[in-house]
């Protein structure tokens, strides 16, 4: 089920291909980065192993991006809530802690992944395939483009594969008794026939009265419920990069940039290599002699190489630049096309390398890169233009604190003044956490009101920036009784109605359970509805949830329960009949998978709880 190996260093081919597996982890958000570093820069420590703040920030951004993709336009509401973002950051840290605990547990069990597992995984990765087959040229290009060092990644890759292997071991069992699944399916798919009677809250509330004394007593007892938060009126100037005049770039500037940065458009010399691996020096020398006598390299690589990965490519291992060539190939000192190396010892094997071809250093023609250079220069100029504007505005805002007149003068923009608002409902134009935080900071306001000064430039997402000043300030206060009187009257009447309705409901429920049926319903002035059939497969409501938790009817007598619906009405539920589900074979197959998933989740949760209970976890700094 699981390999318990202490694998050695990678073969030459693995040193080449291990670098690329990182791409799949980066794209999938799996890579955590290395541990260690200055303790002052750590977010947490798990049994002495540190999780850096950089790791946490990366994980937090991944969580944030996932949430943004899920919520779409509604994400801005969540992002502006500091508490929500703090919870998201803590969730990201918990995930990192769980991953580290799993890593440590795998190491404790001396688990690892073999070289063959890694080879097979990389060989099957779609990112390196063309038309469903591994493409060595694509593989080489991705390696070069991402500037990845294979040796520094090997340990992390093996660790990630081992962690996945451990998770599958504990939660990947396919075993489930058919009788268990069938019983689970019958219960899950059961149908229940009910009739309901609604005790309407609004109807009872409309009949309630509330005296002035009751309203005043409620106000005095619940003043914390009528706190008016601190509010401000703000004047601000908004700078938006998108609204600035676009920069221009001349043909001469583009040409000059190309000539001054030729090294960026130079493709270094590349060499293409093939290899044949043998188990012993004697076998390698025998193969080398066959090659010298004219044997076909591709045929021998396919038939005799003990490295199945390269053998499947007829020995080909691809194009490489000097910077990404493994040391074993470098030491072979191959300089001419078709040149063969002597057998090179690598761990417990011997490898023959052949230099297949050479691509000399080349420079991309100006015409090929002209548009990309122009685009890049335009972006740089636009950014500089926006930055220069912010610099001028910052100087004006801090040198003239009396108003935003100087800011308006240097920017050519007009200041806007808002209505009153508090932290929870800022104007849409200012609805950015950094802006709201600055507006209510002790830099701009204190208990005496506005300090009458300007903020510095506040940069926010979307290439926008603000300068703000608080023009008016109202501190937090208890709202006057007369201002909230009508609200209190509604609350008091609702409380009275709810208490009355609860008493009526409890009495009716007791009488129904006592067998008084129609008599009790008539006395309460309600009628049971027509029969409804409900199940867990329907959209769930409070009434359906309560129904599915009720005891089954006994001896043909209905059972009863009292529930609240989504409008806070009380609902009397009469359960008449329960029919077990009759799953089809296809539904049983699907529910088997769900049942196994539920069991796996339970096992995984139990494992994580156990690991956390027995671990020393210290949260240091998550900001």
Coordinates of C-alpha atoms in Angstrom, one line a residue:
X1 CA 0.0 0.0 0.0
X2 CA 2.8 2.4 0.8
X3 CA 6.5 2.4 0.2
X4 CA 8.7 2.7 3.3
X5 CA 12.0 3.7 1.7
X6 CA 15.0 5.9 2.4
X7 CA 15.8 6.9 -1.2
X8 CA 19.2 8.2 -2.2
X9 CA 20.1 11.2 -4.3
X10 CA 18.6 11.5 -7.8
X11 CA 19.9 9.9 -11.0
X12 CA 21.2 12.4 -13.7
X13 CA 17.9 12.3 -15.5
X14 CA 16.0 12.9 -12.3
X15 CA 18.1 16.0 -11.6
X16 CA 17.0 17.3 -14.9
X17 CA 13.3 16.5 -14.6
X18 CA 12.7 17.0 -10.9
X19 CA 13.0 20.7 -11.5
X20 CA 9.8 20.7 -13.5
X21 CA 7.4 19.0 -11.1
X22 CA 7.5 22.3 -9.1
X23 CA 5.4 23.9 -11.8
X24 CA 2.4 21.7 -11.1
X25 CA 2.6 22.4 -7.4
X26 CA 2.9 26.2 -8.0
X27 CA -0.1 26.1 -10.4
X28 CA -2.1 24.0 -7.9
X29 CA -1.1 26.1 -4.9
X30 CA 0.6 23.2 -3.1
X31 CA 4.1 24.4 -2.6
X32 CA 4.8 25.9 0.8
X33 CA 8.4 27.0 0.4
X34 CA 11.2 26.2 2.8
X35 CA 11.1 26.3 6.5
X36 CA 13.4 28.0 8.8
X37 CA 14.7 31.6 9.0
X38 CA 14.8 34.3 11.5
X39 CA 12.4 33.6 14.4
X40 CA 11.3 37.3 14.3
X41 CA 10.0 36.7 10.9
X42 CA 8.1 33.5 11.8
X43 CA 4.3 33.3 11.8
X44 CA 4.3 30.1 13.9
X45 CA 6.4 27.2 15.1
X46 CA 5.2 23.6 15.0
X47 CA 7.3 21.2 17.2
X48 CA 10.2 23.6 16.7
X49 CA 9.8 23.9 12.9
X50 CA 9.1 27.4 11.8
X51 CA 6.5 28.7 9.4
X52 CA 7.6 32.0 8.0
X53 CA 5.4 35.1 7.5
X54 CA 6.3 34.9 3.8
X55 CA 4.8 31.4 3.6
X56 CA 1.7 32.6 5.4
X57 CA 1.3 35.6 3.1
X58 CA 1.6 33.4 0.1
X59 CA -1.0 30.9 1.5
X60 CA -3.3 33.8 2.5
X61 CA -3.1 35.3 -1.1
X62 CA -4.1 31.9 -2.5
X63 CA -7.0 31.6 -0.1
X64 CA -8.0 35.2 -0.9
X65 CA -7.9 34.5 -4.7
X66 CA -9.9 31.3 -4.3
X67 CA -12.6 33.2 -2.3
X68 CA -12.6 36.0 -4.9
X69 CA -13.2 33.5 -7.7
X70 CA -16.0 31.9 -5.8
X71 CA -17.8 35.1 -4.7
X72 CA -17.3 37.2 -7.8
X73 CA -18.7 40.7 -7.5
X74 CA -19.7 40.1 -3.8
X75 CA -16.0 39.6 -2.8
X76 CA -15.5 43.4 -2.2
X77 CA -18.0 43.3 0.6
X78 CA -16.0 40.6 2.4
X79 CA -12.6 42.0 1.5
X80 CA -13.6 45.3 3.2
X81 CA -14.4 43.5 6.4
X82 CA -11.2 43.4 8.5
X83 CA -12.6 40.6 10.7
X84 CA -13.4 38.4 7.7
X85 CA -9.9 38.9 6.3
X86 CA -8.3 38.0 9.7
X87 CA -10.4 34.8 9.8
X88 CA -9.2 34.0 6.3
X89 CA -5.6 34.6 7.3
X90 CA -6.0 32.3 10.3
X91 CA -7.5 29.6 8.1
X92 CA -4.5 29.9 5.8
X93 CA -2.2 29.5 8.9
X94 CA -4.2 26.5 10.1
X95 CA -3.7 24.8 6.8
X96 CA 0.0 25.4 6.9
X97 CA 0.2 24.0 10.4
X98 CA -1.7 20.9 9.3
X99 CA 0.6 20.4 6.3
X100 CA 3.6 20.7 8.6
X101 CA 2.2 18.2 11.1
X102 CA 1.5 15.7 8.2
X103 CA 5.1 16.2 6.9
X104 CA 6.5 15.5 10.4
X105 CA 4.3 12.5 10.9
X106 CA 5.4 11.0 7.5
X107 CA 9.1 11.6 8.5
X108 CA 8.4 9.9 11.8
X109 CA 7.1 6.8 10.0
X110 CA 10.1 7.0 7.7
X111 CA 8.0 7.2 4.6
X112 CA 9.2 8.4 1.3
X113 CA 8.5 8.4 -2.5
X114 CA 10.7 6.4 -4.8
X115 CA 12.6 7.8 -7.9
X116 CA 10.3 5.6 -10.1
X117 CA 7.2 7.2 -8.6
X118 CA 8.6 10.7 -9.3
X119 CA 9.5 9.7 -12.9
X120 CA 6.1 8.2 -13.6
X121 CA 4.4 11.3 -12.2
X122 CA 6.4 13.7 -14.3
X123 CA 6.1 11.6 -17.4
X124 CA 2.2 11.8 -17.1
X125 CA 2.0 15.5 -16.3
X126 CA -0.1 17.3 -19.0
X127 CA 1.9 20.5 -18.7
X128 CA 4.9 18.6 -20.3
X129 CA 2.9 16.8 -23.0
X130 CA 2.0 17.4 -26.6
X131 CA -0.8 15.4 -28.1
X132 CA -0.8 13.1 -25.0
X133 CA 2.9 12.3 -25.1
X134 CA 5.8 13.7 -23.1
X135 CA 7.5 16.5 -25.0
X136 CA 11.2 16.9 -24.1
X137 CA 11.4 20.2 -26.0
X138 CA 8.4 21.7 -24.1
X139 CA 9.9 20.3 -20.9
X140 CA 13.3 22.0 -21.5
X141 CA 11.6 25.3 -22.4
X142 CA 9.5 25.4 -19.2
X143 CA 12.6 24.6 -17.1
X144 CA 14.5 27.4 -18.7
X145 CA 11.7 29.9 -18.6
X146 CA 11.1 29.3 -14.9
X147 CA 14.9 29.4 -14.0
X148 CA 14.5 26.4 -11.7
X149 CA 17.3 24.7 -9.9
X150 CA 16.6 21.0 -9.7
X151 CA 18.9 20.1 -6.7
X152 CA 17.2 22.6 -4.4
X153 CA 13.8 21.3 -5.2
X154 CA 14.3 17.5 -4.9
X155 CA 13.7 17.3 -1.2
X156 CA 10.6 19.4 -1.3
X157 CA 9.1 17.4 -4.2
X158 CA 9.7 14.1 -2.5
X159 CA 8.2 15.6 0.7
X160 CA 5.0 16.7 -1.1
X161 CA 4.6 13.3 -2.8
X162 CA 5.1 11.5 0.5
X163 CA 2.5 13.7 2.2
X164 CA 0.0 12.8 -0.5
X165 CA 0.9 9.2 -0.1
X166 CA 0.3 9.3 3.7
X167 CA -3.1 11.0 3.2
X168 CA -4.2 8.3 0.8
X169 CA -3.1 5.6 3.2
X170 CA -5.3 6.9 6.0
X171 CA -8.3 8.1 4.0
X172 CA -8.2 6.3 0.7
X173 CA -9.6 2.9 1.6
X174 CA -12.3 1.6 -0.8
X175 CA -13.7 -0.8 1.7
X176 CA -17.4 -0.4 2.7
X177 CA -19.9 -3.2 3.5
X178 CA -22.8 -3.4 1.0
X179 CA -25.2 -3.8 3.9
X180 CA -23.9 -0.6 5.6
X181 CA -24.2 1.4 2.4
X182 CA -27.7 0.0 1.7
X183 CA -28.8 0.9 5.2
X184 CA -27.2 4.4 4.8
X185 CA -28.9 4.9 1.5
X186 CA -32.3 3.8 2.8
X187 CA -32.1 6.3 5.7
X188 CA -30.6 9.1 3.6
X189 CA -33.3 8.7 0.8
X190 CA -36.2 8.1 3.2
X191 CA -39.4 10.1 2.6
X192 CA -41.7 11.5 5.3
X193 CA -45.3 12.4 5.0
X194 CA -46.3 15.4 7.2
X195 CA -49.0 18.0 7.8
X196 CA -48.3 21.4 9.3
X197 CA -50.2 24.1 11.1
X198 CA -48.7 27.6 11.2
X199 CA -49.0 29.9 14.2
X200 CA -48.5 33.3 12.5
X201 CA -46.2 35.7 14.4
X202 CA -47.1 38.8 12.4
X203 CA -50.8 38.2 13.1
X204 CA -50.3 38.0 16.8
X205 CA -47.8 40.9 16.8
X206 CA -50.4 43.2 15.2
X207 CA -52.7 42.7 18.2
X208 CA -50.0 43.7 20.8
X209 CA -49.8 47.0 22.7
X210 CA -46.9 48.6 24.4
X211 CA -47.1 51.4 27.0
X212 CA -44.6 54.3 27.2
X213 CA -43.3 52.9 30.5
X214 CA -42.6 49.5 28.8
X215 CA -40.8 51.2 25.9
X216 CA -38.7 53.3 28.3
X217 CA -37.8 50.3 30.5
X218 CA -36.7 48.4 27.4
X219 CA -34.6 51.3 26.3
X220 CA -32.9 51.6 29.7
X221 CA -32.2 47.9 29.9
X222 CA -30.8 47.6 26.4
X223 CA -28.9 50.9 25.7
X224 CA -25.9 48.9 24.3
X225 CA -28.3 47.9 21.4
X226 CA -28.8 51.6 20.5
X227 CA -25.2 52.8 20.1
X228 CA -24.6 55.1 17.2
X229 CA -21.1 54.4 16.0
X230 CA -18.6 57.2 15.4
X231 CA -19.3 59.0 12.1
X232 CA -17.3 61.3 9.9
X233 CA -17.7 63.6 6.9
X234 CA -14.7 63.4 4.6
X235 CA -13.2 65.5 1.8
X236 CA -10.9 63.6 -0.6
X237 CA -9.0 63.7 -3.8
X238 CA -8.9 60.5 -5.9
X239 CA -6.1 59.7 -8.3
X240 CA -6.8 57.0 -10.9
X241 CA -4.1 55.8 -13.3
X242 CA -6.8 54.8 -15.8
X243 CA -8.0 58.3 -16.2
X244 CA -4.6 59.9 -16.8
X245 CA -3.5 60.8 -20.4
X246 CA -1.7 57.8 -21.9
X247 CA 2.0 58.0 -22.3
X248 CA 3.7 57.8 -25.8
X249 CA 6.8 56.0 -26.9
X250 CA 8.8 56.9 -30.1
X251 CA 10.3 54.5 -32.5
X252 CA 13.7 55.8 -31.6
X253 CA 13.2 55.0 -27.9
X254 CA 12.1 51.5 -28.8
X255 CA 15.2 50.9 -31.0
X256 CA 17.5 52.4 -28.3
X257 CA 16.1 50.1 -25.6
X258 CA 16.6 47.1 -27.8
X259 CA 20.3 48.0 -28.5
X260 CA 21.0 48.7 -24.9
X261 CA 19.5 45.4 -23.7
X262 CA 20.6 43.0 -26.3
X263 CA 21.4 40.4 -23.7
X264 CA 17.7 40.1 -22.9
X265 CA 17.0 39.0 -26.4
X266 CA 19.9 36.7 -26.8
X267 CA 19.3 32.9 -26.7
X268 CA 22.3 31.2 -25.2
X269 CA 23.9 28.3 -26.9
X270 CA 21.9 25.0 -26.5
X271 CA 23.0 21.4 -26.7
X272 CA 20.8 18.4 -27.2
X273 CA 21.9 15.2 -25.3
X274 CA 20.9 11.5 -25.2
X275 CA 21.8 8.9 -22.7
X276 CA 22.0 5.2 -22.0
X277 CA 22.2 3.9 -18.4
X278 CA 23.6 0.6 -17.3
X279 CA 23.8 -1.2 -14.0
X280 CA 27.6 -1.9 -14.1
X281 CA 30.7 -0.4 -15.6
X282 CA 31.3 -3.6 -17.7
X283 CA 27.8 -3.4 -19.2
X284 CA 28.3 0.3 -20.0
X285 CA 31.7 -0.4 -21.7
X286 CA 30.1 -3.2 -23.7
X287 CA 27.4 -0.8 -24.9
X288 CA 30.0 1.8 -25.7
X289 CA 31.9 -0.7 -27.8
X290 CA 28.8 -1.6 -29.7
X291 CA 28.2 2.1 -30.4
X292 CA 31.8 2.6 -31.6
X293 CA 31.3 -0.3 -34.0
X294 CA 28.3 1.4 -35.6
X295 CA 25.3 0.2 -33.5
X296 CA 22.3 2.5 -33.6
X297 CA 22.2 4.6 -30.4
X298 CA 18.3 4.9 -30.3
X299 CA 17.9 1.2 -30.7
X300 CA 20.4 0.4 -27.9
X301 CA 18.9 3.0 -25.6
X302 CA 15.4 1.5 -26.1
X303 CA 16.5 -2.1 -25.6
X304 CA 19.3 -1.9 -23.0
X305 CA 19.0 1.4 -21.0
X306 CA 18.0 0.6 -17.4
X307 CA 16.5 4.1 -17.1
X308 CA 13.0 3.4 -18.5
X309 CA 12.1 7.1 -18.7
X310 CA 14.8 8.0 -21.2
X311 CA 14.6 4.6 -22.8
X312 CA 11.0 5.4 -23.7
X313 CA 12.3 8.5 -25.6
X314 CA 15.0 6.4 -27.4
X315 CA 17.6 7.9 -25.1
X316 CA 16.7 11.5 -25.8
X317 CA 16.8 13.9 -22.8
X318 CA 16.4 17.2 -24.6
X319 CA 18.0 20.6 -25.2
X320 CA 19.9 22.4 -22.4
X321 CA 21.7 25.6 -21.8
X322 CA 25.0 25.5 -19.9
X323 CA 23.4 26.9 -16.8
X324 CA 20.9 24.1 -16.6
X325 CA 23.1 21.2 -17.6
X326 CA 23.7 18.5 -14.8
X327 CA 27.3 18.3 -13.6
X328 CA 27.6 14.7 -14.9
X329 CA 27.1 15.9 -18.4
X330 CA 29.4 18.9 -17.9
X331 CA 32.1 16.7 -16.7
X332 CA 31.8 14.5 -19.8
X333 CA 33.2 17.5 -21.8
X334 CA 31.3 16.7 -25.0
X335 CA 32.0 19.4 -27.7
X336 CA 31.2 17.9 -31.1
X337 CA 28.0 16.5 -32.6
X338 CA 27.8 12.8 -32.2
X339 CA 30.5 12.6 -29.6
X340 CA 30.1 9.9 -27.0
X341 CA 31.3 10.1 -23.4
X342 CA 33.1 7.4 -21.5
X343 CA 30.8 5.7 -18.9
X344 CA 30.1 8.2 -16.1
X345 CA 29.5 6.8 -12.6
X346 CA 26.2 8.1 -11.1
X347 CA 25.2 6.6 -7.8
X348 CA 24.9 2.8 -8.4
X349 CA 24.7 3.2 -12.2
X350 CA 27.0 4.1 -15.2
X351 CA 25.8 6.4 -17.9
X352 CA 26.9 7.0 -21.5
X353 CA 26.0 10.5 -22.8
X354 CA 25.9 11.6 -26.5
X355 CA 26.0 15.1 -27.8
X356 CA 23.3 15.1 -30.5
X357 CA 23.2 18.6 -31.8
X358 CA 24.2 22.2 -31.1
X359 CA 22.2 25.4 -31.5
X360 CA 24.6 28.4 -31.5
X361 CA 23.9 31.5 -29.6
X362 CA 21.3 33.7 -31.4
X363 CA 19.8 37.1 -31.1
X364 CA 16.1 37.7 -31.7
X365 CA 15.6 40.2 -34.6
X366 CA 14.4 43.7 -33.6
X367 CA 11.2 43.2 -35.6
X368 CA 10.3 40.2 -33.6
X369 CA 10.4 42.0 -30.2
X370 CA 9.5 45.5 -31.2
X371 CA 5.9 45.4 -30.1
X372 CA 6.7 43.8 -26.7
X373 CA 9.4 46.4 -26.0
X374 CA 7.0 49.2 -26.9
X375 CA 4.3 47.8 -24.7
X376 CA 6.7 47.4 -21.8
X377 CA 8.0 51.0 -22.2
X378 CA 4.5 52.4 -22.3
X379 CA 3.7 50.5 -19.1
X380 CA 6.8 51.9 -17.4
X381 CA 6.0 55.4 -18.5
X382 CA 2.4 55.2 -17.4
X383 CA 3.6 53.9 -14.0
X384 CA 6.2 56.6 -13.7
X385 CA 3.6 59.3 -14.6
X386 CA 1.2 58.0 -11.9
X387 CA 4.1 57.8 -9.4
X388 CA 5.3 61.3 -10.2
X389 CA 1.7 62.6 -9.7
X390 CA 1.5 60.9 -6.3
X391 CA 4.9 62.4 -5.3
X392 CA 3.6 65.9 -6.1
X393 CA 0.3 65.3 -4.3
X394 CA 2.1 63.9 -1.3
X395 CA 4.3 67.0 -1.0
X396 CA 1.3 69.3 -1.4
X397 CA -0.8 67.4 1.2
X398 CA 1.9 67.3 3.8
X399 CA 3.2 70.9 3.3
X400 CA -0.3 72.5 3.4
X401 CA -2.4 70.8 6.1
X402 CA -5.1 73.5 6.2
X403 CA -7.1 72.1 3.2
X404 CA -6.9 70.2 0.0
X405 CA -6.6 73.3 -2.1
X406 CA -2.9 72.7 -2.8
X407 CA -3.6 69.1 -3.7
X408 CA -6.2 70.2 -6.1
X409 CA -3.8 72.8 -7.6
X410 CA -0.9 70.4 -8.3
X411 CA -3.1 67.5 -9.4
X412 CA -5.7 69.3 -11.5
X413 CA -8.3 67.2 -9.7
X414 CA -11.3 68.3 -7.7
X415 CA -11.9 67.4 -4.0
X416 CA -15.1 65.6 -3.2
X417 CA -17.0 65.8 0.1
X418 CA -19.0 62.9 1.5
X419 CA -22.2 62.6 3.6
X420 CA -21.9 61.2 7.1
X421 CA -20.8 57.6 7.3
X422 CA -19.4 55.1 9.8
X423 CA -16.8 52.3 9.5
X424 CA -19.4 49.8 8.3
X425 CA -21.0 51.8 5.4
X426 CA -18.3 53.9 3.7
X427 CA -19.2 55.5 0.3
X428 CA -18.5 53.1 -2.6
X429 CA -15.7 55.4 -3.8
X430 CA -13.8 55.1 -0.5
X431 CA -14.7 51.5 0.3
X432 CA -11.1 50.2 0.6
X433 CA -9.8 48.8 3.9
X434 CA -6.7 51.0 3.9
X435 CA -8.7 54.2 3.3
X436 CA -11.3 53.4 5.9
X437 CA -8.6 52.5 8.4
X438 CA -6.8 55.8 7.8
X439 CA -10.0 57.9 8.0
X440 CA -10.8 56.5 11.5
X441 CA -7.2 56.4 12.7
X442 CA -5.9 58.5 15.5
X443 CA -3.8 60.3 13.0
X444 CA -6.8 62.1 11.6
X445 CA -9.3 62.0 14.5
X446 CA -9.3 61.8 18.3
X447 CA -11.9 62.1 21.1
X448 CA -12.1 65.8 20.5
X449 CA -13.0 65.4 16.8
X450 CA -11.1 65.9 13.6
X451 CA -7.5 67.0 13.9
X452 CA -7.9 69.1 10.7
X453 CA -5.0 67.6 8.8
X454 CA -4.5 65.8 5.5
X455 CA -3.5 62.1 5.1
X456 CA -0.6 61.2 3.0
X457 CA -1.2 59.4 -0.3
X458 CA -3.0 56.1 0.3
X459 CA -2.5 53.5 -2.4
X460 CA -5.2 50.9 -3.1
X461 CA -5.8 48.1 -5.5
X462 CA -6.7 49.0 -9.1
X463 CA -4.0 51.6 -9.6
X464 CA -5.8 54.2 -7.5
X465 CA -4.7 56.5 -4.7
X466 CA -6.4 58.9 -2.3
X467 CA -5.6 61.9 -0.1
X468 CA -8.3 62.4 2.6
X469 CA -9.1 64.7 5.4
X470 CA -11.9 64.5 8.0
X471 CA -14.0 67.6 7.9
X472 CA -16.6 66.7 10.6
X473 CA -16.6 64.1 13.3
X474 CA -19.3 62.6 15.7
X475 CA -18.0 60.3 18.4
X476 CA -19.8 57.1 19.4
X477 CA -22.9 57.8 21.4
X478 CA -26.2 56.3 22.7
X479 CA -29.1 57.3 20.4
X480 CA -31.8 59.4 22.1
X481 CA -34.9 57.5 23.2
X482 CA -37.2 59.5 21.0
X483 CA -35.1 58.7 17.9
X484 CA -35.4 55.0 18.4
X485 CA -38.8 54.8 20.0
X486 CA -40.6 53.4 17.0
X487 CA -37.9 50.7 16.6
X488 CA -38.3 49.8 20.3
X489 CA -42.0 49.6 20.0
X490 CA -41.7 47.1 17.2
X491 CA -39.2 45.0 19.3
X492 CA -41.4 45.0 22.4
X493 CA -44.5 44.0 20.5
X494 CA -42.5 41.2 18.7
X495 CA -41.2 39.9 22.1
X496 CA -44.7 39.8 23.5
X497 CA -46.0 38.1 20.4
X498 CA -43.2 35.6 20.4
X499 CA -43.8 34.7 24.1
X500 CA -47.5 34.4 23.5
X501 CA -47.0 32.3 20.5
X502 CA -44.5 30.0 22.2
X503 CA -47.0 29.4 25.0
X504 CA -49.8 28.6 22.5
X505 CA -47.5 26.3 20.6
X506 CA -46.3 24.4 23.6
X507 CA -49.9 24.0 24.8
X508 CA -51.1 22.8 21.4
X509 CA -48.2 20.4 21.1
X510 CA -48.9 18.8 24.5
X511 CA -52.6 18.4 23.6
X512 CA -51.8 16.9 20.2
X513 CA -49.5 14.4 21.9
X514 CA -52.3 13.6 24.3
X515 CA -54.5 12.6 21.5
X516 CA -56.9 15.7 21.5
X517 CA -56.2 16.3 17.7
X518 CA -59.0 18.3 16.0
X519 CA -60.3 19.7 19.3
X520 CA -56.9 21.2 20.2
X521 CA -56.4 22.6 16.6
X522 CA -59.9 24.2 16.7
X523 CA -59.2 25.8 20.1
X524 CA -56.0 27.3 18.8
X525 CA -57.7 28.5 15.6
X526 CA -55.5 26.7 13.2
X527 CA -55.8 23.9 10.6
X528 CA -53.4 21.3 9.4
X529 CA -52.3 21.6 5.8
X530 CA -52.7 19.0 3.1
X531 CA -50.2 16.1 3.2
X532 CA -46.7 17.0 2.1
X533 CA -43.9 14.5 1.3
X534 CA -40.4 15.7 2.3
X535 CA -36.9 14.3 2.2
X536 CA -33.3 15.1 2.5
X537 CA -33.0 15.3 -1.3
X538 CA -35.2 18.4 -1.3
X539 CA -33.9 22.0 -0.7
X540 CA -33.6 22.1 3.0
X541 CA -35.7 24.4 5.2
X542 CA -36.0 24.7 9.0
X543 CA -39.3 22.7 8.9
X544 CA -37.8 19.9 6.8
X545 CA -34.7 19.8 9.0
X546 CA -36.9 19.5 12.1
X547 CA -39.1 16.8 10.4
X548 CA -36.1 14.6 9.5
X549 CA -35.0 14.7 13.2
X550 CA -38.5 13.6 14.6
X551 CA -39.2 10.2 16.1
X552 CA -41.1 7.9 13.8
X553 CA -44.8 7.2 14.3
X554 CA -45.5 4.3 16.6
X555 CA -48.5 1.9 16.3
X556 CA -50.0 4.0 13.5
X557 CA -50.2 7.1 15.7
X558 CA -48.6 10.3 14.4
X559 CA -45.7 12.0 16.2
X560 CA -45.5 15.8 16.7
X561 CA -42.9 18.5 17.0
X562 CA -42.8 22.3 17.2
X563 CA -40.4 24.2 15.0
X564 CA -39.6 27.8 13.8
X565 CA -39.7 28.6 10.1
X566 CA -37.7 31.3 8.3
X567 CA -40.2 34.0 9.2
X568 CA -40.0 33.1 12.9
X569 CA -43.5 31.7 12.8
X570 CA -44.1 28.6 15.0
X571 CA -45.0 25.5 13.0
X572 CA -46.7 22.4 14.4
X573 CA -45.5 19.4 12.5
X574 CA -47.6 16.2 12.4
X575 CA -45.5 13.2 11.1
X576 CA -47.8 10.5 9.7
X577 CA -45.6 8.1 7.8
X578 CA -41.9 7.3 7.1
X579 CA -41.0 5.3 4.0
X580 CA -37.4 4.0 3.6
X581 CA -35.7 5.0 0.4
X582 CA -35.4 2.5 -2.5
X583 CA -32.1 3.3 -4.1
X584 CA -31.3 2.1 -7.6
X585 CA -28.0 0.3 -8.4
X586 CA -26.6 3.6 -9.8
X587 CA -27.7 5.5 -6.8
X588 CA -26.1 2.9 -4.5
X589 CA -22.8 3.3 -6.5
X590 CA -22.9 7.0 -6.0
X591 CA -23.8 6.8 -2.3
X592 CA -21.1 4.2 -1.8
X593 CA -18.6 6.8 -2.9
X594 CA -20.2 9.5 -0.7
X595 CA -20.2 7.0 2.3
X596 CA -16.5 6.2 1.7
X597 CA -15.8 10.0 1.5
X598 CA -17.7 10.6 4.7
X599 CA -15.7 7.9 6.5
X600 CA -12.4 9.1 5.0
X601 CA -13.2 12.6 6.2
X602 CA -13.9 11.4 9.7
X603 CA -10.6 9.4 9.8
X604 CA -8.7 12.4 8.4
X605 CA -10.2 14.7 10.9
X606 CA -9.5 12.3 13.8
X607 CA -5.8 12.1 12.6
X608 CA -5.4 15.8 12.5
X609 CA -7.0 16.3 15.9
X610 CA -4.7 13.7 17.4
X611 CA -1.6 15.3 15.8
X612 CA -2.6 18.8 17.0
X613 CA -3.4 17.6 20.5
X614 CA 0.1 16.1 20.8
X615 CA 2.0 18.9 19.1
X616 CA 3.6 22.0 20.4
X617 CA 2.2 24.8 18.3
X618 CA 3.1 28.4 18.9
X619 CA 1.5 31.2 16.9
X620 CA 3.9 34.1 16.9
X621 CA 3.0 36.8 14.4
X622 CA 0.3 36.4 11.7
X623 CA 0.0 40.1 10.7

